Amino acid sequence: MADERSGSILAVDFGNIQTRAILIDLVDGIYRLVARGETRTTVGFPANDARVGLQRAVEQITAVTGRKLLLDDGRILSPEQQDRSGVDHFITTASIGRTLRTIVVGLVPDVSLASAHRALAGTYVEIVGTLSLEDSRSEEDQVNAIVSSRPDLIFITGGMEGGAEKPVLDLAHVVRTALRLVRGGRKPIVLYAGNSVLVSNIRDLFDGLATIFIAPNIRPSLDEEALESAQLQLALAFNERLTNHSGVGQLGRMSRLSVLPTAQSYSIITEYLGQMSGKGVLAVDIGSAVGVMSAYVDGHVSTTIRTDIGLGHSADLLLGAAGEAQIKQWLPFATTPNQIRHYVLNKTLVPGSIPETLKGLYLEYALLRGGIGELLKASRPMWKRQVNFNESELMPPLELVIGAGAGLTRSGTPGLSALLLLDAIQPTGVTRLQTDPYGVIAALGALALITPEAVVQVLDSSGLERLGTAFSVSGEPSANRPAMRVRIKTSDGQVIKHHVQGGHIWVYPLGVGKTASVEVSAGRGLQIGGRGKVKLTAEGGSVGLIFDARGRALPLAADVRIRAGQIPMWISEITGDPLLPIDESWLVSPVDDVAVVEQTAEPSAGAKRGRARRRRDKKRSTGEADVIKLRPDLRLHSTVKDDDDDDDLNALRRR
């Protein structure tokens, strides 16, 4: 699908909070990121039109470059004109809107249904039901289950090439009966990716009942799986539903490839980077509503999407998915369930808000680590089928880890971003750390379908921020005893030797674009990527060379007082900023927030009795319960407010 060498590309990604636009153009014959713009997404109130956000983001690029990119009617000017106005290609990706409620239909859970679930992992879907030959429900119950699930998409698989036909058609007839009973609204989309012999039968069955998408068989044989074509059709189905959003339909018609799901870009770019290096690659994006993790392990890419993992719209769902215990383990102060809950509810109500206190900041990053932990739990089963790695190790070998989303890219300092990745993912051995502060992965994934060479050149230039290279030991280092012996030789011949104590982090500030020869020996009983000693040429970054002697799995203390020493110390060590100790008052078990009845002036005894009687009568007649109002000061952030918070928060943000 690649074009001849073309010129400028405008790529726009519509997230639930931010709309990001980047301009890529040829500079001295090389594709580079030229300019970018960012604004709030305007799909919802008050604009209710995605094109408003597009115009605002593109106008920022125009202000920087002086290039006119929009026509008077709001459409993108394309192709590029002689005066350098306009662009040759306009591409769009999006993660906005609700997920596709999906019914999965297949013959056998361990074969066709399993492949269908892996194909769906690259699209924003919520599986609300399954149907297979092992389903013990009556046909009537199966039909009712489909109708009551109100699906947006029905994904039908099953039958290997030259294999089963009648069982697949029987299941398809159940789906057809259900669709005939659907009244009002839009009919579900039907995607068929089963035995290719039945394609004409499937078209006849659903003609006039649903929009039909056809893909090659995702399980052509027992030992073969082909997901790519089905994932492309899923992207088109996603775009079909996305056009219901205000203005999105017009954007799709302007775009070269219509509107593609952002998560597919992560799959494409992760696979590309993995194939380029031949080593493990992991990319993780924690957005406001959705968490995405894509990993290239042992020659295969797998992508996990969780619509209950997000730091804004889905913050409450994240807490439910990760659990209070997983969040509390990352907090260096004593807290209560209500305080965590209040913070999360406030984030859900105001997704774009930022922490107002130092405790709020710690809570934000505890949620981030917990969310990534849940994505790892969901992803690991797919990796186990691809590679045999030691179960005692937290992660398979990863040569590159990329973090995306505001929580990871806008921590205020590259060092803190690196620490969050190291804490949450806990890579072993030698790992390059990068972040995607400009949202280029979303754009490059779509661009790969048009101009693959642009992807290579933008990634090789300044598309991603290079944090540096991390060296991490596995095992249990003894506290404050040498766990890593480091020898660094810089390009100018300078030699640096250092012993890193167990439980600590040491950073050597090697800048972006610089390399050094590094030799690291692990202490007794410890390993670095399965070896006792590594020697290589390492790349620096905005943080530098990071030597993590804390051990794997990370020895995070269960006692809050010990943890209150660990976490601030690690932040100070990796950022180079002064230590911000935890106040003793933060470690005292707090009194949980309680709901109190809002009171006015003291009423008379008769008034009290009359009011109580009226409440009882109302409850009997309506079945309503008494309403308890929270004190106005029991807002989310104020529940964790401390007198010294503002000064400490400002100090941390300055890093």
XYZ file of C-alpha atoms in Angstrom:
655
model
C 0.000 0.000 0.000
C 3.084 2.208 0.104
C 3.136 5.262 -2.133
C 5.938 6.819 -4.086
C 8.039 9.179 -1.991
C 5.663 11.944 -1.017
C 5.923 15.160 0.900
C 4.190 16.523 3.958
C 1.883 14.548 6.250
C -0.540 15.939 8.820
C -1.466 13.339 11.424
C -4.089 13.947 14.123
C -4.966 11.696 17.054
C -8.242 12.264 18.901
C -8.031 11.131 22.512
C -10.665 11.406 25.200
C -8.909 14.434 26.717
C -6.451 15.800 24.158
C -6.401 16.191 20.381
C -2.817 16.070 19.091
C -1.666 17.123 15.628
C 1.824 16.685 14.198
C 3.288 17.835 10.892
C 5.861 15.559 9.274
C 7.789 16.816 6.250
C 10.913 16.221 4.209
C 13.914 18.173 5.505
C 17.048 17.709 3.400
C 15.513 14.563 1.970
C 14.712 13.049 5.395
C 11.280 12.841 7.028
C 11.196 14.734 10.307
C 8.724 15.927 12.901
C 8.439 19.625 12.006
C 5.751 21.016 14.307
C 2.966 19.939 16.632
C -0.210 21.300 18.166
C -2.393 20.134 21.036
C -5.753 21.122 22.465
C -8.696 19.678 24.348
C -10.842 17.201 22.445
C -14.164 18.798 21.504
C -16.382 15.802 20.727
C -18.458 16.471 23.845
C -20.076 19.502 25.422
C -19.970 22.410 24.732
C -18.586 22.199 21.172
C -19.972 18.735 20.299
C -17.823 18.720 17.181
C -14.412 17.059 16.811
C -13.534 19.473 14.002
C -13.301 22.372 16.458
C -10.414 20.660 18.252
C -8.836 19.795 14.914
C -8.936 23.438 13.829
C -7.416 24.647 17.094
C -4.552 22.142 16.989
C -3.804 22.814 13.317
C -3.858 26.573 13.875
C -1.057 26.117 16.414
C 1.033 24.438 13.716
C 0.202 27.258 11.302
C 1.314 29.829 13.897
C 4.692 28.099 14.223
C 5.377 27.290 10.570
C 3.430 30.008 8.748
C 1.891 27.340 6.517
C -1.826 27.465 5.763
C -3.267 23.991 6.265
C -7.014 24.642 6.493
C -9.545 25.838 3.955
C -12.161 28.390 4.944
C -14.764 25.650 5.442
C -12.526 23.800 7.925
C -11.361 21.063 5.552
C -7.690 20.153 5.261
C -6.004 21.689 2.228
C -4.584 18.804 0.197
C -2.405 18.145 -1.748
C 0.461 20.474 -0.901
C 0.494 23.613 -3.045
C 3.382 25.395 -4.757
C 3.533 27.981 -1.945
C 3.990 25.158 0.645
C 0.454 25.516 1.931
C -1.535 22.325 2.523
C -0.269 18.763 2.973
C 0.008 15.715 0.733
C -1.593 13.343 3.239
C -3.995 13.763 6.140
C -4.384 10.770 8.474
C -6.416 10.390 11.647
C -6.513 7.993 14.593
C -8.846 8.002 17.579
C -9.566 6.374 20.908
C -12.655 8.454 21.675
C -16.137 7.181 22.220
C -17.404 4.056 23.898
C -16.062 0.617 23.090
C -17.771 -1.742 20.664
C -20.018 -4.151 22.535
C -19.061 -7.431 20.916
C -20.472 -10.966 20.692
C -17.864 -13.564 19.702
C -19.086 -16.647 17.821
C -16.882 -19.690 17.159
C -16.833 -23.461 17.208
C -14.302 -24.362 19.919
C -13.157 -22.118 22.807
C -9.513 -23.217 22.607
C -9.219 -22.758 18.839
C -11.434 -20.358 16.864
C -12.703 -18.435 19.892
C -9.160 -18.054 21.266
C -7.962 -16.675 17.926
C -10.924 -14.312 17.808
C -10.065 -12.937 21.242
C -6.482 -12.292 20.143
C -7.690 -10.528 16.994
C -10.024 -8.344 19.054
C -7.178 -7.328 21.373
C -6.116 -4.632 18.892
C -9.466 -2.807 18.842
C -11.550 -0.992 21.441
C -14.089 -3.682 22.226
C -15.985 -4.967 25.222
C -16.853 -8.647 24.866
C -20.410 -8.983 26.188
C -21.068 -12.580 25.176
C -19.807 -15.701 23.429
C -21.489 -18.451 21.455
C -19.917 -21.818 20.621
C -20.713 -25.504 20.089
C -20.086 -26.071 23.796
C -22.849 -23.634 24.753
C -25.429 -25.614 26.738
C -28.192 -23.008 26.431
C -31.231 -23.627 24.263
C -31.425 -21.828 20.933
C -34.113 -19.558 22.359
C -31.892 -18.590 25.285
C -28.976 -17.979 22.929
C -31.105 -15.668 20.773
C -32.384 -13.788 23.820
C -28.834 -13.394 25.148
C -27.697 -11.808 21.877
C -30.669 -9.444 21.704
C -30.432 -8.371 25.364
C -26.661 -7.748 25.075
C -27.295 -4.932 22.557
C -24.083 -5.676 20.615
C -22.443 -3.251 18.204
C -20.399 -6.023 16.600
C -20.841 -9.765 16.099
C -17.580 -11.504 15.226
C -18.172 -14.925 13.633
C -15.276 -17.361 13.251
C -14.880 -21.120 12.994
C -14.136 -23.869 10.549
C -10.635 -24.408 9.238
C -10.006 -24.266 5.510
C -11.531 -27.432 4.072
C -13.038 -28.177 7.469
C -16.382 -27.769 9.255
C -19.228 -26.010 7.429
C -22.609 -26.980 8.866
C -21.756 -26.166 12.530
C -20.593 -22.696 11.485
C -23.794 -22.095 9.514
C -25.917 -23.334 12.417
C -24.357 -20.735 14.718
C -24.747 -18.073 12.029
C -28.467 -18.902 11.768
C -28.825 -18.257 15.527
C -27.231 -14.834 15.026
C -29.512 -14.135 12.051
C -32.607 -14.938 14.124
C -31.426 -12.564 16.840
C -30.800 -9.740 14.363
C -34.295 -10.111 12.953
C -35.661 -9.488 16.456
C -33.669 -6.295 17.026
C -36.013 -3.319 16.897
C -34.979 0.331 16.611
C -31.508 1.828 16.495
C -28.635 0.665 14.353
C -28.187 -3.026 13.659
C -24.925 -4.651 14.809
C -22.045 -5.000 12.370
C -21.264 -8.593 11.387
C -17.626 -9.536 10.762
C -16.991 -13.019 9.360
C -13.482 -14.515 9.478
C -14.088 -18.256 9.297
C -14.033 -21.017 6.659
C -13.772 -19.137 3.348
C -16.050 -21.657 1.590
C -18.990 -20.157 3.505
C -18.457 -16.494 2.552
C -21.307 -16.418 0.021
C -23.631 -18.180 2.483
C -22.826 -15.607 5.162
C -23.489 -12.728 2.772
C -26.882 -14.223 1.847
C -27.806 -14.812 5.503
C -27.178 -11.232 6.644
C -27.972 -9.281 3.502
C -30.320 -6.462 4.488
C -30.004 -7.225 8.198
C -26.553 -5.821 8.985
C -23.434 -4.209 7.593
C -21.164 -7.117 6.672
C -17.351 -7.199 6.790
C -15.460 -10.217 5.435
C -11.898 -11.186 6.328
C -9.765 -14.251 5.514
C -10.008 -17.152 7.931
C -8.178 -16.280 11.169
C -7.540 -19.997 11.844
C -6.891 -21.600 8.432
C -5.370 -24.664 10.113
C -4.894 -25.978 13.624
C -1.285 -24.781 13.743
C -1.729 -21.557 11.784
C -3.178 -18.225 12.839
C -3.672 -15.195 10.557
C -5.042 -12.165 12.410
C -3.839 -9.161 10.407
C -6.633 -8.993 7.807
C -9.322 -9.469 10.449
C -7.763 -6.691 12.549
C -7.893 -4.365 9.546
C -11.604 -5.155 9.099
C -12.114 -4.554 12.812
C -10.527 -1.136 12.351
C -13.026 -0.399 9.583
C -15.863 -1.560 11.846
C -14.537 0.742 14.575
C -14.542 3.602 12.091
C -18.089 2.742 11.021
C -19.354 3.222 14.577
C -17.088 6.176 15.313
C -18.722 8.230 12.562
C -21.730 8.634 14.859
C -19.715 11.140 16.902
C -20.188 14.799 16.083
C -17.840 15.772 13.284
C -15.965 12.469 13.201
C -17.720 11.286 10.057
C -16.495 14.347 8.162
C -12.960 13.778 9.472
C -13.032 10.217 8.210
C -13.998 11.390 4.748
C -11.125 13.888 4.720
C -8.561 11.365 5.908
C -6.597 9.163 3.534
C -7.330 6.035 5.609
C -10.525 7.120 7.371
C -10.287 7.045 11.198
C -8.178 4.180 12.554
C -8.130 3.002 16.194
C -5.101 4.367 18.036
C -4.330 0.985 19.592
C -3.603 -0.552 16.195
C -0.769 1.929 15.783
C 0.868 0.534 18.922
C 0.729 -2.981 17.453
C 2.248 -1.833 14.161
C 5.057 0.240 15.671
C 5.901 -2.293 18.394
C 6.175 -5.050 15.804
C 8.307 -2.831 13.562
C 10.713 -1.955 16.389
C 10.902 -5.579 17.475
C 11.687 -6.807 13.984
C 14.317 -4.100 13.563
C 16.193 -5.132 16.714
C 15.209 -8.790 16.910
C 14.691 -8.290 20.645
C 11.846 -7.705 23.076
C 9.942 -4.412 22.899
C 7.101 -3.173 25.090
C 4.980 -0.028 24.672
C 2.424 1.048 27.260
C -0.049 3.928 27.104
C -2.211 4.853 30.084
C -4.722 7.420 28.876
C -7.761 8.954 30.484
C -10.181 6.147 29.586
C -8.141 3.304 28.069
C -4.908 1.472 28.810
C -2.966 -0.150 25.960
C 0.006 -2.494 26.181
C 1.708 -3.881 23.089
C 4.647 -6.262 23.354
C 6.950 -7.932 20.857
C 8.208 -11.133 22.471
C 10.047 -13.941 20.672
C 9.038 -12.788 17.207
C 5.344 -12.218 17.926
C 3.412 -9.057 18.768
C 0.434 -9.054 21.111
C -1.676 -6.092 22.148
C -3.910 -5.766 25.184
C -6.554 -3.053 25.506
C -8.295 -2.416 28.807
C -11.194 0.024 28.882
C -11.160 -0.139 32.690
C -7.574 1.137 32.975
C -7.316 4.923 32.767
C -6.281 7.883 34.931
C -9.327 10.023 34.120
C -12.634 8.760 32.794
C -11.805 5.218 33.949
C -10.042 6.033 37.231
C -12.844 4.516 39.315
C -12.786 1.371 37.174
C -9.000 1.201 37.520
C -9.299 1.161 41.302
C -11.845 -1.635 41.042
C -9.665 -3.638 38.657
C -6.359 -3.201 40.495
C -7.777 -3.286 43.996
C -7.053 -1.051 46.947
C -4.122 -3.192 48.153
C -2.193 -2.799 44.885
C -2.628 0.981 45.011
C -1.735 1.326 48.704
C 1.532 -0.563 48.240
C 2.838 2.435 46.252
C 1.840 5.083 48.808
C 4.536 6.359 51.225
C 1.951 7.497 53.771
C -0.951 6.060 55.757
C -4.349 6.421 54.147
C -7.873 5.056 54.262
C -10.102 3.454 51.627
C -12.334 6.530 51.542
C -9.432 8.878 50.855
C -8.293 6.792 47.892
C -11.888 6.432 46.741
C -12.530 10.178 46.950
C -9.456 10.938 44.866
C -10.512 8.431 42.237
C -14.091 9.719 42.058
C -12.846 13.259 41.637
C -10.614 12.152 38.749
C -13.545 10.362 37.146
C -15.742 13.456 37.407
C -13.000 15.838 36.210
C -10.775 13.664 33.997
C -8.422 16.452 32.955
C -7.622 17.594 36.493
C -4.129 17.386 37.964
C -3.171 16.686 41.592
C -3.492 19.689 43.880
C -1.324 18.286 46.705
C 1.807 16.215 47.157
C -0.283 13.372 48.524
C -2.510 13.668 45.483
C 0.565 13.335 43.268
C 1.626 10.174 45.081
C -1.921 8.834 44.648
C -1.848 9.629 40.937
C 1.354 7.694 40.416
C 0.176 4.820 42.601
C -2.836 4.480 40.297
C -0.545 4.638 37.269
C 1.700 1.852 38.574
C -1.324 -0.216 39.570
C -2.898 0.207 36.140
C 0.255 -0.902 34.353
C 0.434 -3.861 36.726
C -3.052 -4.948 35.653
C -2.115 -4.629 31.982
C 0.906 -6.857 32.629
C -1.291 -9.486 34.286
C -3.606 -9.491 31.279
C -0.733 -9.624 28.771
C 1.558 -12.242 30.297
C -0.583 -15.283 29.328
C -0.104 -14.397 25.649
C 3.664 -14.110 26.101
C 3.887 -17.515 27.791
C 2.554 -19.181 24.675
C 5.277 -17.513 22.634
C 8.394 -17.914 24.736
C 9.576 -19.978 27.679
C 10.967 -17.585 30.248
C 11.791 -18.173 33.869
C 8.624 -17.851 35.934
C 10.673 -16.456 38.814
C 11.525 -13.423 36.713
C 9.005 -10.641 36.525
C 9.484 -9.975 32.825
C 10.913 -11.642 29.716
C 13.959 -9.865 28.228
C 13.041 -6.411 26.924
C 15.527 -4.348 24.940
C 13.220 -1.323 24.688
C 10.369 0.019 26.842
C 8.273 2.987 25.669
C 5.851 4.918 27.870
C 2.993 7.045 26.519
C 0.115 9.003 27.991
C 0.298 12.171 30.065
C 0.871 10.289 33.329
C 4.150 8.878 32.034
C 5.294 11.667 29.715
C 4.361 14.726 31.790
C 5.626 13.796 35.208
C 7.616 17.033 35.319
C 11.044 15.425 34.977
C 12.522 12.692 32.761
C 13.937 10.987 35.840
C 10.526 10.530 37.404
C 9.152 9.186 34.109
C 11.990 6.649 34.019
C 11.334 5.637 37.629
C 7.635 5.069 36.945
C 8.496 2.744 34.048
C 11.081 0.865 36.110
C 8.716 0.531 39.075
C 5.651 -0.582 37.143
C 7.261 -2.861 34.524
C 10.364 -3.956 36.443
C 12.479 -4.916 33.409
C 15.530 -7.098 33.960
C 18.945 -6.841 32.344
C 19.721 -3.948 29.998
C 16.782 -1.880 28.734
C 16.521 1.342 26.775
C 13.798 3.639 28.124
C 11.864 6.067 25.922
C 8.654 8.095 26.097
C 6.254 9.435 23.481
C 5.468 12.989 24.659
C 4.115 14.142 21.281
C 1.882 11.169 20.486
C 3.852 10.188 17.392
C 3.232 6.441 17.741
C -0.461 6.918 16.960
C 0.450 8.840 13.815
C 3.279 6.573 12.691
C 1.180 3.430 12.931
C -1.261 4.845 10.394
C 1.552 6.369 8.347
C 3.189 2.946 8.000
C 0.335 1.975 5.682
C 1.182 4.880 3.349
C 4.881 5.762 3.612
C 6.826 3.189 5.641
C 10.151 4.967 5.156
C 8.761 8.018 6.970
C 8.191 5.838 10.041
C 11.803 4.696 10.033
C 13.211 8.190 9.656
C 10.971 9.896 12.232
C 11.713 7.214 14.827
C 15.422 7.496 14.133
C 15.343 11.274 14.607
C 13.485 13.073 17.381
C 10.116 11.309 17.327
C 10.519 9.703 20.754
C 12.268 11.090 23.828
C 15.253 8.987 24.835
C 15.458 8.752 28.610
C 18.534 6.547 28.645
C 19.652 2.975 29.306
C 18.781 1.085 32.498
C 20.835 -1.757 33.995
C 18.723 -3.783 36.446
C 19.808 -6.658 38.684
C 17.653 -9.704 39.399
C 17.636 -11.350 42.798
C 17.621 -10.007 46.347
C 20.519 -7.608 46.953
C 21.670 -7.143 50.516
C 20.817 -3.678 51.758
C 23.675 -1.185 51.584
C 26.175 -3.737 50.294
C 27.667 -3.573 46.772
C 25.186 -5.063 44.306
C 26.633 -3.626 41.067
C 30.237 -2.777 40.200
C 30.209 -0.280 37.360
C 32.963 0.841 35.021
C 32.147 3.528 32.410
C 34.512 4.714 29.695
C 33.289 7.805 27.825
C 34.071 8.724 24.225
C 36.739 11.199 25.396
C 38.579 8.503 27.338
C 37.332 9.379 30.828
C 36.898 6.350 33.127
C 34.339 6.320 35.942
C 34.112 3.539 38.523
C 31.280 3.187 41.013
C 29.780 0.630 43.372
C 25.978 0.718 43.589
C 24.629 -0.396 46.940
C 21.736 -2.837 47.207
C 18.354 -1.131 47.431
C 19.568 2.012 45.668
C 19.646 3.660 42.227
C 22.646 5.438 40.737
C 22.570 7.624 37.607
C 25.481 8.663 35.424
C 24.407 11.725 33.358
C 25.235 10.709 29.790
C 23.421 13.060 27.392
C 21.177 12.440 24.394
C 23.096 11.241 21.347
C 26.142 10.208 23.388
C 27.404 6.706 24.000
C 29.834 5.104 26.407
C 31.423 1.730 26.992
C 29.838 0.218 30.099
C 30.907 -2.824 32.093
C 28.705 -3.983 34.989
C 29.334 -6.897 37.354
C 26.528 -8.168 39.572
C 27.079 -8.980 43.228
C 27.043 -12.481 44.677
C 23.788 -14.293 43.977
C 22.612 -11.590 41.558
C 22.296 -11.453 37.778
C 21.948 -8.878 35.024
C 19.799 -10.324 32.273
C 20.721 -13.874 33.290
C 24.457 -13.144 33.434
C 26.851 -12.170 36.159
C 28.581 -9.571 34.007
C 27.662 -7.462 30.974
C 29.814 -5.284 28.747
C 28.398 -3.148 25.932
C 28.200 0.283 24.347
C 25.233 2.053 25.941
C 23.209 5.030 24.731
C 22.553 8.025 26.967
C 19.473 10.225 27.167
C 17.742 12.992 29.080
C 18.293 10.968 32.272
C 21.469 9.095 31.334
C 22.713 5.663 32.377
C 20.550 4.233 35.164
C 21.867 1.508 37.452
C 18.996 -0.084 39.388
C 20.316 -2.187 42.278
C 16.967 -2.600 44.024
C 16.487 -6.186 42.816
C 13.732 -8.082 41.023
C 11.059 -8.515 42.103
C 11.169 -4.983 43.506
C 11.527 -5.160 47.320
C 8.730 -2.720 48.088
C 8.230 -2.659 51.865
C 4.890 -3.715 53.322
C 5.448 -1.443 56.333
C 4.379 2.112 55.481
C 7.193 3.636 57.573
C 9.877 1.751 55.661
C 8.112 2.527 52.364
C 8.070 6.210 53.330
C 11.854 6.046 53.287
C 12.138 4.021 50.092
C 9.983 5.911 47.604
C 11.213 9.492 48.280
C 14.804 8.191 48.320
C 14.393 6.521 44.903
C 12.856 9.695 43.477
C 15.783 11.742 44.769
C 18.383 9.278 43.485
C 17.044 9.083 39.935
C 16.228 12.808 39.550
C 19.256 14.183 41.416
C 17.034 16.531 43.410
C 17.107 16.976 47.192
C 15.267 14.361 49.218
C 11.736 15.338 50.270
C 11.211 13.339 53.486
C 7.742 12.197 54.509
C 6.345 14.138 57.452
C 5.856 12.084 60.606
C 2.199 13.146 60.765
C 1.578 11.391 57.435
C 2.483 8.045 58.997
C -0.095 8.158 61.770
C -3.137 6.045 60.971
C -5.713 8.611 59.805
C -9.334 8.743 60.872
C -11.547 7.716 57.971
C -13.818 10.331 56.439
C -17.409 9.986 57.652
C -20.626 11.258 56.202
C -22.429 13.727 58.444
C -25.906 15.165 58.159
C -25.880 18.796 57.122
C -27.365 20.888 59.974
C -28.691 24.411 60.308
C -29.749 26.255 63.474
C -30.864 24.054 66.397
C -34.577 23.280 65.844
C -37.148 22.975 68.613
C -38.125 19.560 69.982
C -41.534 19.781 68.258
C -39.943 20.681 64.953
C -37.590 17.706 65.295
C -40.483 15.312 65.882
C -42.454 16.770 62.959
C -39.504 16.569 60.619
C -38.781 12.962 61.607
C -42.444 12.035 61.080
C -42.516 13.603 57.621
C -39.345 11.725 56.645
C -40.866 8.418 57.784
C -44.068 9.109 55.857
C -42.141 9.975 52.708
C -40.058 6.801 52.940
C -43.177 4.664 53.325
C -44.869 6.254 50.310
C -41.877 6.371 47.950
C -39.514 3.720 49.242
C -36.697 6.278 49.276
C -33.927 6.225 51.840
C -32.682 9.159 53.884
C -30.204 11.334 51.977
C -26.938 11.946 53.802
C -24.961 14.909 52.584
C -21.197 15.096 52.791
C -19.526 18.028 54.420
C -18.388 20.528 51.791
C -14.781 20.105 52.944
C -14.805 16.379 52.209
C -13.737 16.918 48.628
C -11.334 14.480 47.096
C -8.139 16.474 47.276
C -8.877 18.119 50.617
C -9.166 14.719 52.299
C -5.440 14.278 51.802
C -4.463 17.917 52.254
C -1.505 18.787 54.435
C -0.220 22.184 55.468
C 3.156 21.568 53.845
C 1.726 20.043 50.669
C 1.926 23.113 48.452
C 5.627 23.744 49.066
C 6.565 20.089 48.596
C 4.391 19.711 45.489
C 5.949 22.753 43.869
C 9.405 21.394 44.649
C 8.579 18.040 43.073
C 7.062 19.668 39.973
C 10.193 21.779 39.458
C 12.252 18.640 38.924
